[in-house]
Coordinates of C-alpha atoms in Angstrom, one line a residue:
M1 CA 187.9 153.9 143.7
K2 CA 185.6 150.8 143.6
F3 CA 187.0 147.7 144.6
A4 CA 185.8 144.7 143.6
P5 CA 188.2 141.3 142.4
P6 CA 188.3 140.7 138.7
E7 CA 186.3 137.6 139.1
L8 CA 183.3 139.6 140.3
L9 CA 183.3 142.4 138.1
T10 CA 180.6 142.7 135.3
D11 CA 181.1 143.7 132.0
S12 CA 181.0 147.6 132.7
G13 CA 184.0 146.8 134.8
D14 CA 182.0 147.8 138.3
G15 CA 181.4 145.5 141.2
A16 CA 179.0 146.9 143.1
V17 CA 175.3 146.0 142.2
D18 CA 172.6 147.6 144.2
N19 CA 169.8 146.7 142.0
Q20 CA 168.7 143.1 143.8
S21 CA 165.2 142.1 143.6
R22 CA 163.2 140.8 146.3
D23 CA 162.4 137.8 144.5
D24 CA 165.9 137.1 143.3
W25 CA 167.3 137.9 147.2
E26 CA 164.4 135.1 148.4
K27 CA 166.4 132.0 145.8
A28 CA 169.5 132.4 148.4
I29 CA 167.3 132.5 151.5
E30 CA 165.8 129.3 150.6
Y31 CA 168.4 127.3 149.2
H32 CA 169.4 126.5 152.6
E33 CA 165.7 124.7 153.4
I34 CA 165.3 123.1 150.5
K35 CA 168.7 121.7 149.7
H36 CA 168.2 118.3 150.8
R37 CA 164.8 117.8 149.2
L38 CA 167.1 118.3 145.8
R39 CA 168.2 115.1 145.0
D40 CA 169.4 115.8 141.6
E41 CA 172.9 117.2 141.7
R42 CA 172.5 119.4 138.4
T43 CA 169.7 120.7 140.0
R44 CA 170.6 120.9 143.3
E45 CA 173.9 122.5 142.1
K46 CA 171.8 125.0 139.9
A47 CA 170.4 126.2 142.5
R48 CA 173.2 126.8 145.3
A49 CA 175.2 128.6 142.2
T50 CA 172.4 130.8 142.2
A51 CA 172.1 131.7 145.6
I52 CA 175.8 132.3 145.5
E53 CA 174.9 135.0 143.0
Q54 CA 172.8 136.6 144.8
I55 CA 174.9 136.7 147.6
I56 CA 177.8 138.4 146.0
R57 CA 175.3 140.9 144.8
K58 CA 174.3 142.0 147.9
A59 CA 177.5 142.2 149.4
L60 CA 179.2 144.3 146.9
A61 CA 175.7 146.1 147.5
T62 CA 176.5 146.5 151.1
M63 CA 180.2 147.5 150.2
G64 CA 179.4 150.4 147.9
A65 CA 183.0 152.4 146.8
V66 CA 185.8 151.4 148.5
S67 CA 189.3 151.6 148.2
R68 CA 191.5 149.1 149.8
P69 CA 194.4 150.4 152.5
Y70 CA 198.1 150.8 151.5
R71 CA 201.1 151.4 152.6
E72 CA 204.3 153.0 151.2
E73 CA 207.0 151.0 151.0
T74 CA 210.8 150.8 149.8
S75 CA 212.4 147.6 148.1
P76 CA 215.0 146.8 145.5
W77 CA 214.6 147.8 142.0
E78 CA 214.6 144.0 140.9
K79 CA 211.7 143.0 142.6
N80 CA 209.3 145.7 141.3
P81 CA 211.1 147.1 138.5
S82 CA 208.0 148.7 137.1
A83 CA 208.0 151.1 140.4
E84 CA 209.1 154.8 140.7
L85 CA 212.7 154.8 142.2
D86 CA 213.4 156.2 145.0
L87 CA 216.7 158.5 143.6
E88 CA 217.5 159.4 147.5
A89 CA 217.6 155.9 149.1
S90 CA 219.6 154.7 146.0
L91 CA 222.7 157.7 146.4
S92 CA 223.0 156.5 150.3
E93 CA 223.9 152.9 149.1
D94 CA 226.7 152.0 146.3
P95 CA 225.0 152.9 143.2
S96 CA 225.0 149.8 141.4
L97 CA 222.2 147.9 139.5
E98 CA 221.4 145.9 142.2
S99 CA 221.4 148.6 144.5
L100 CA 219.0 150.3 143.2
L101 CA 215.8 151.4 145.2
V102 CA 212.1 151.8 144.3
E103 CA 209.0 153.0 146.2
H104 CA 206.1 151.3 145.5
R105 CA 202.1 150.9 146.9
A106 CA 201.4 147.7 149.2
P107 CA 198.4 146.4 150.6
K108 CA 197.7 147.1 154.0
R109 CA 197.4 143.3 155.6
A110 CA 196.4 140.9 158.4
E111 CA 195.1 137.8 159.0
V112 CA 191.4 137.1 160.0
V113 CA 189.9 133.6 161.4
L114 CA 186.3 134.0 160.9
C115 CA 184.1 131.8 164.1
I116 CA 180.9 131.1 162.9
D117 CA 178.0 130.0 165.1
T118 CA 176.2 127.3 162.6
S119 CA 174.5 125.7 165.0
L120 CA 170.5 124.5 164.6
S121 CA 169.3 128.2 164.7
M122 CA 170.9 128.4 161.9
T123 CA 167.9 129.4 159.4
G124 CA 167.6 129.6 155.6
R125 CA 167.7 133.6 156.4
K126 CA 170.3 133.5 158.8
L127 CA 172.7 131.2 156.7
A128 CA 171.8 133.3 153.4
L129 CA 173.1 137.0 155.3
T130 CA 175.9 135.3 157.2
A131 CA 177.2 134.5 153.5
V132 CA 177.0 137.8 153.3
A133 CA 178.8 139.2 155.8
L134 CA 181.3 136.2 155.2
A135 CA 181.5 137.5 151.4
T136 CA 182.3 141.4 152.7
I137 CA 185.4 140.3 154.6
A138 CA 187.1 137.8 151.5
L139 CA 186.7 140.7 149.3
Q140 CA 188.8 143.3 151.9
L141 CA 191.4 140.2 152.4
E142 CA 193.7 138.3 150.3
S143 CA 192.3 135.3 150.1
E144 CA 195.4 133.2 152.0
D145 CA 194.6 136.1 154.9
L146 CA 191.3 134.6 156.0
G147 CA 190.2 131.6 157.6
V148 CA 187.3 130.1 158.9
V149 CA 185.6 127.7 161.3
C150 CA 182.3 126.7 161.8
F151 CA 180.9 125.5 165.3
E152 CA 177.8 123.3 166.1
T153 CA 178.3 120.2 168.7
D154 CA 181.4 120.4 166.9
A155 CA 184.1 122.8 165.6
T156 CA 184.9 122.5 161.6
V157 CA 187.7 124.8 159.3
I158 CA 186.1 125.3 156.5
K159 CA 188.3 127.7 155.0
P160 CA 192.4 127.1 156.3
L161 CA 194.1 130.0 157.0
G162 CA 197.6 130.6 154.4
R163 CA 194.9 128.7 151.8
K164 CA 193.9 130.3 148.8
M165 CA 190.1 129.5 147.9
P166 CA 188.3 131.1 145.2
L167 CA 185.4 133.5 147.0
R168 CA 182.6 131.1 145.5
E169 CA 184.1 127.8 146.3
L170 CA 183.8 129.3 150.2
L171 CA 180.3 130.7 149.8
R172 CA 179.7 127.1 148.5
A173 CA 181.1 125.5 151.7
L174 CA 179.4 127.6 153.6
L175 CA 176.0 126.9 152.0
E176 CA 176.8 122.8 152.4
V177 CA 177.1 123.4 156.8
P178 CA 174.3 121.2 157.3
A179 CA 173.0 124.2 160.7
R180 CA 172.2 121.5 163.1
G181 CA 173.7 120.4 166.6
L182 CA 174.1 122.4 170.1
T183 CA 176.4 125.5 170.1
N184 CA 180.0 124.9 171.1
I185 CA 181.8 128.2 171.8
E186 CA 185.0 126.6 173.4
A187 CA 185.2 124.4 170.3
G188 CA 185.3 127.2 168.0
L189 CA 187.3 128.8 169.4
K190 CA 189.9 126.1 169.8
K191 CA 190.1 125.5 166.1
A192 CA 190.4 129.3 165.8
A193 CA 193.2 128.9 168.0
L194 CA 194.9 126.5 165.9
E195 CA 194.4 128.5 162.9
C196 CA 196.0 131.6 164.2
G197 CA 198.8 129.4 164.8
R198 CA 199.5 128.9 161.0
G199 CA 199.7 132.8 160.1
R200 CA 202.5 134.3 159.1
L201 CA 201.8 138.1 159.5
P202 CA 201.8 139.8 162.9
R203 CA 198.5 141.4 162.4
K204 CA 196.2 139.3 163.1
A205 CA 192.5 138.8 164.8
V206 CA 190.0 136.4 165.1
I207 CA 186.1 137.6 165.0
L208 CA 183.7 135.4 166.7
M209 CA 179.9 135.6 165.7
S210 CA 177.3 133.7 168.1
D211 CA 174.6 134.8 170.3
G212 CA 176.6 134.0 172.9
R213 CA 174.8 131.3 175.1
F214 CA 176.6 128.0 174.8
T215 CA 174.9 124.6 175.1
A216 CA 177.9 122.2 174.7
G217 CA 181.6 122.3 176.2
A218 CA 182.9 124.5 178.8
N219 CA 183.0 128.4 179.6
P220 CA 184.8 129.4 176.3
E221 CA 186.0 132.3 178.3
H222 CA 189.6 130.6 179.2
M223 CA 190.5 130.3 175.5
V224 CA 191.3 133.6 175.4
A225 CA 194.5 133.9 176.1
K226 CA 195.6 131.5 173.1
L227 CA 194.3 133.9 170.9
P228 CA 195.3 136.7 169.8
R229 CA 193.0 139.8 169.4
L230 CA 189.2 138.6 169.6
H231 CA 186.3 141.1 168.6
V232 CA 183.0 139.7 169.2
V233 CA 179.8 140.1 167.0
Q234 CA 177.1 139.4 169.1
T235 CA 173.7 138.4 166.5
G236 CA 170.2 139.1 168.0
S237 CA 168.2 136.4 169.5
P238 CA 166.1 135.8 172.6
W239 CA 168.5 133.2 174.4
A240 CA 172.0 135.8 173.5
S241 CA 174.1 136.3 176.3
P242 CA 175.7 140.0 176.4
R243 CA 177.3 139.3 179.5
L244 CA 179.3 136.5 177.9
C245 CA 180.2 138.3 174.8
R246 CA 181.5 141.0 176.3
N247 CA 184.1 139.3 178.6
L248 CA 185.5 137.8 175.6
A249 CA 185.5 141.3 174.0
K250 CA 187.2 142.5 177.7
K251 CA 189.4 139.5 178.0
G252 CA 190.8 139.5 174.2
G253 CA 191.3 143.0 173.6
G254 CA 188.6 143.7 171.0
K255 CA 185.4 145.5 170.0
F256 CA 182.2 143.6 171.5
V257 CA 179.4 144.4 168.4
R258 CA 175.7 144.1 169.1
V259 CA 173.5 143.4 166.1
S260 CA 170.0 143.0 167.2
R261 CA 168.9 142.5 163.7
W262 CA 170.4 139.9 160.9
E263 CA 169.7 142.2 158.3
H264 CA 172.8 145.0 160.2
L265 CA 175.8 142.0 160.4
P266 CA 176.7 142.4 156.7
K267 CA 177.4 145.9 157.4
A268 CA 178.9 145.1 160.7
L269 CA 181.9 143.1 160.0
Y270 CA 182.8 144.9 157.0
S271 CA 182.9 147.5 159.2
L272 CA 185.4 145.6 161.6
T273 CA 187.0 144.2 159.1
G274 CA 188.3 147.1 157.2
E275 CA 189.0 148.6 160.9
I276 CA 191.1 145.5 161.2
V277 CA 193.2 145.8 158.3
R278 CA 193.7 149.2 158.6

């Protein structure tokens, strides 16, 4: 079963696209480098829309044929009148219309807050691949179950947990981050902790994406106790700090994932999110 939200389906109904040309993908990479030179808003919007479409195409190709995980649930007939009647469970209660129970499948859900390092080292290629990775996460979750924090010297929430946001709007917000400043992992995790406090589901996790070398703020290890399960995805960098990344993941009870090449980032985050949800 291939999964793609209705907003992303092509006329044929297939959401997975793998025939993206190199020139098409270059448009997504170039956007970050040229956006500040595009003074005309219509021209900039057109370039951004093209970049977003290429990012979504690459995300769907990365995901391929996937199926969302489900769980079996029993609920009152009034809430799901089209579901299959659970006769045994219904007869164990008062057999009135109000007591009828039905079985149905509900998607497994978990809340994820993605904490992204968008400091000065975030080039056009890195930002485009980060956007692809974000799309693969968003496509596996209910929109309100995803929160996104971007951090450099300071931290900003570009997608609050608990709020629905179309995928294209989310990608637009990421592509417009200035990608400047220092690397304040502590500030990013503080914002992530606040977002987790807004959550309603029992299952939640934070994914930190950084090279692990903080150049502003304090050592972020003290923030781990304020977070739910913390997974750390360390991106390739000559200045990377694997020791800090490993320590954060270990203290946070999560996984440490080393991504040496940025091209591998979307697949790594796609797989990690799948494990969290399942």
